[in-house]
Amino acid sequence: MTLFNRITLCLVFLTMACQLVTPNKEVTSGTLDLRSFTWKTGKAIKLHGEWKFYPHTLGDLPPDVSYTLLPVPALWNEVPLRSGIENGK
């Protein structure tokens, strides 16, 4: 296979892969509005934005539970400091 054919093949695959992701829908205050999303396309959804983080909580949430907004994607090394959780527990 020649170098030209390899480069062409790579470009074709990259072009196809770029179409598997939808346009960005930003998460705001832990909410992602997907009412206008066409589910039949089979495309992936990026989850970028601010998500609500509920420390020490799993499952159904009582209405008065407190949360912290965390950016996604991001490094979470500083999460214990921002959320008030000791040592990341």
mmCIF file of C-alpha atoms in Angstrom:
data_model
loop_
_atom_site.group_PDB
_atom_site.id
_atom_site.type_symbol
_atom_site.label_atom_id
_atom_site.label_comp_id
_atom_site.label_asym_id
_atom_site.label_seq_id
_atom_site.Cartn_x
_atom_site.Cartn_y
_atom_site.Cartn_z
ATOM 1 C CA MET A 1 0.000 0.000 0.000
ATOM 2 C CA THR A 2 1.447 3.355 -0.963
ATOM 3 C CA LEU A 3 1.870 6.273 1.389
ATOM 4 C CA PHE A 4 -0.826 8.223 -0.459
ATOM 5 C CA ASN A 5 -3.330 5.385 -0.002
ATOM 6 C CA ARG A 6 -2.537 5.126 3.717
ATOM 7 C CA ILE A 7 -3.015 8.845 4.239
ATOM 8 C CA THR A 8 -6.273 8.805 2.266
ATOM 9 C CA LEU A 9 -7.549 5.845 4.282
ATOM 10 C CA CYS A 10 -6.699 7.594 7.564
ATOM 11 C CA LEU A 11 -8.493 10.753 6.465
ATOM 12 C CA VAL A 12 -11.599 8.774 5.535
ATOM 13 C CA PHE A 13 -11.711 7.078 8.953
ATOM 14 C CA LEU A 14 -11.128 10.365 10.789
ATOM 15 C CA THR A 15 -13.920 12.025 8.842
ATOM 16 C CA MET A 16 -16.304 9.184 9.680
ATOM 17 C CA ALA A 17 -15.366 9.260 13.376
ATOM 18 C CA CYS A 18 -16.013 12.999 13.615
ATOM 19 C CA GLN A 19 -19.620 12.470 12.596
ATOM 20 C CA LEU A 20 -20.342 10.104 15.508
ATOM 21 C CA VAL A 21 -20.534 12.974 18.011
ATOM 22 C CA THR A 22 -23.355 15.494 18.214
ATOM 23 C CA PRO A 23 -22.851 19.235 18.447
ATOM 24 C CA ASN A 24 -22.059 20.319 21.996
ATOM 25 C CA LYS A 25 -24.979 20.697 24.362
ATOM 26 C CA GLU A 26 -23.631 22.412 27.444
ATOM 27 C CA VAL A 27 -24.686 21.225 30.900
ATOM 28 C CA THR A 28 -25.734 24.177 33.050
ATOM 29 C CA SER A 29 -26.263 23.914 36.823
ATOM 30 C CA GLY A 30 -26.499 20.134 36.566
ATOM 31 C CA THR A 31 -29.149 20.149 33.837
ATOM 32 C CA LEU A 32 -28.829 18.884 30.261
ATOM 33 C CA ASP A 33 -31.760 19.689 27.972
ATOM 34 C CA LEU A 34 -32.138 16.896 25.388
ATOM 35 C CA ARG A 35 -35.711 17.598 24.307
ATOM 36 C CA SER A 36 -34.592 18.596 20.810
ATOM 37 C CA PHE A 37 -32.078 15.725 20.456
ATOM 38 C CA THR A 38 -32.806 13.197 17.700
ATOM 39 C CA TRP A 39 -32.221 9.833 19.401
ATOM 40 C CA LYS A 40 -32.438 7.768 16.215
ATOM 41 C CA THR A 41 -29.124 9.159 14.921
ATOM 42 C CA GLY A 42 -27.125 6.902 17.256
ATOM 43 C CA LYS A 43 -24.621 9.678 17.920
ATOM 44 C CA ALA A 44 -22.805 10.192 21.220
ATOM 45 C CA ILE A 45 -23.549 13.120 23.517
ATOM 46 C CA LYS A 46 -20.731 15.076 25.147
ATOM 47 C CA LEU A 47 -21.397 15.669 28.823
ATOM 48 C CA HIS A 48 -19.368 18.882 29.146
ATOM 49 C CA GLY A 49 -20.486 21.474 31.651
ATOM 50 C CA GLU A 50 -21.262 21.876 35.348
ATOM 51 C CA TRP A 51 -22.737 18.806 37.019
ATOM 52 C CA LYS A 52 -24.273 18.596 40.475
ATOM 53 C CA PHE A 53 -22.214 16.482 42.908
ATOM 54 C CA TYR A 54 -23.998 15.105 45.973
ATOM 55 C CA PRO A 55 -21.433 13.897 48.544
ATOM 56 C CA HIS A 56 -22.285 10.795 50.605
ATOM 57 C CA THR A 57 -25.511 10.297 48.614
ATOM 58 C CA LEU A 58 -26.681 7.524 46.292
ATOM 59 C CA GLY A 59 -30.113 6.894 44.816
ATOM 60 C CA ASP A 60 -33.211 8.986 45.525
ATOM 61 C CA LEU A 61 -32.390 12.446 46.812
ATOM 62 C CA PRO A 62 -34.385 14.318 49.433
ATOM 63 C CA PRO A 63 -35.385 17.817 48.249
ATOM 64 C CA ASP A 64 -33.211 19.620 50.827
ATOM 65 C CA VAL A 65 -29.897 17.820 50.153
ATOM 66 C CA SER A 66 -26.927 20.096 49.421
ATOM 67 C CA TYR A 67 -24.700 19.757 46.370
ATOM 68 C CA THR A 68 -21.586 21.212 44.758
ATOM 69 C CA LEU A 69 -21.260 22.098 41.065
ATOM 70 C CA LEU A 70 -18.260 20.395 39.448
ATOM 71 C CA PRO A 71 -16.906 20.995 35.938
ATOM 72 C CA VAL A 72 -16.822 18.056 33.506
ATOM 73 C CA PRO A 73 -14.385 17.238 31.998
ATOM 74 C CA ALA A 74 -11.809 18.350 34.562
ATOM 75 C CA LEU A 75 -9.250 17.102 37.024
ATOM 76 C CA TRP A 76 -10.947 16.469 40.333
ATOM 77 C CA ASN A 77 -7.852 16.543 42.528
ATOM 78 C CA GLU A 78 -9.182 19.637 44.298
ATOM 79 C CA VAL A 79 -12.733 18.322 44.784
ATOM 80 C CA PRO A 80 -12.323 17.712 48.533
ATOM 81 C CA LEU A 81 -11.333 21.347 49.035
ATOM 82 C CA ARG A 82 -14.188 22.788 46.987
ATOM 83 C CA SER A 83 -16.907 20.441 48.253
ATOM 84 C CA GLY A 84 -15.938 20.534 51.929
ATOM 85 C CA ILE A 85 -15.375 16.756 52.035
ATOM 86 C CA GLU A 86 -12.378 15.712 54.110
ATOM 87 C CA ASN A 87 -9.627 13.861 52.228
ATOM 88 C CA GLY A 88 -11.892 13.165 49.264
ATOM 89 C CA LYS A 89 -14.048 10.705 51.244
#
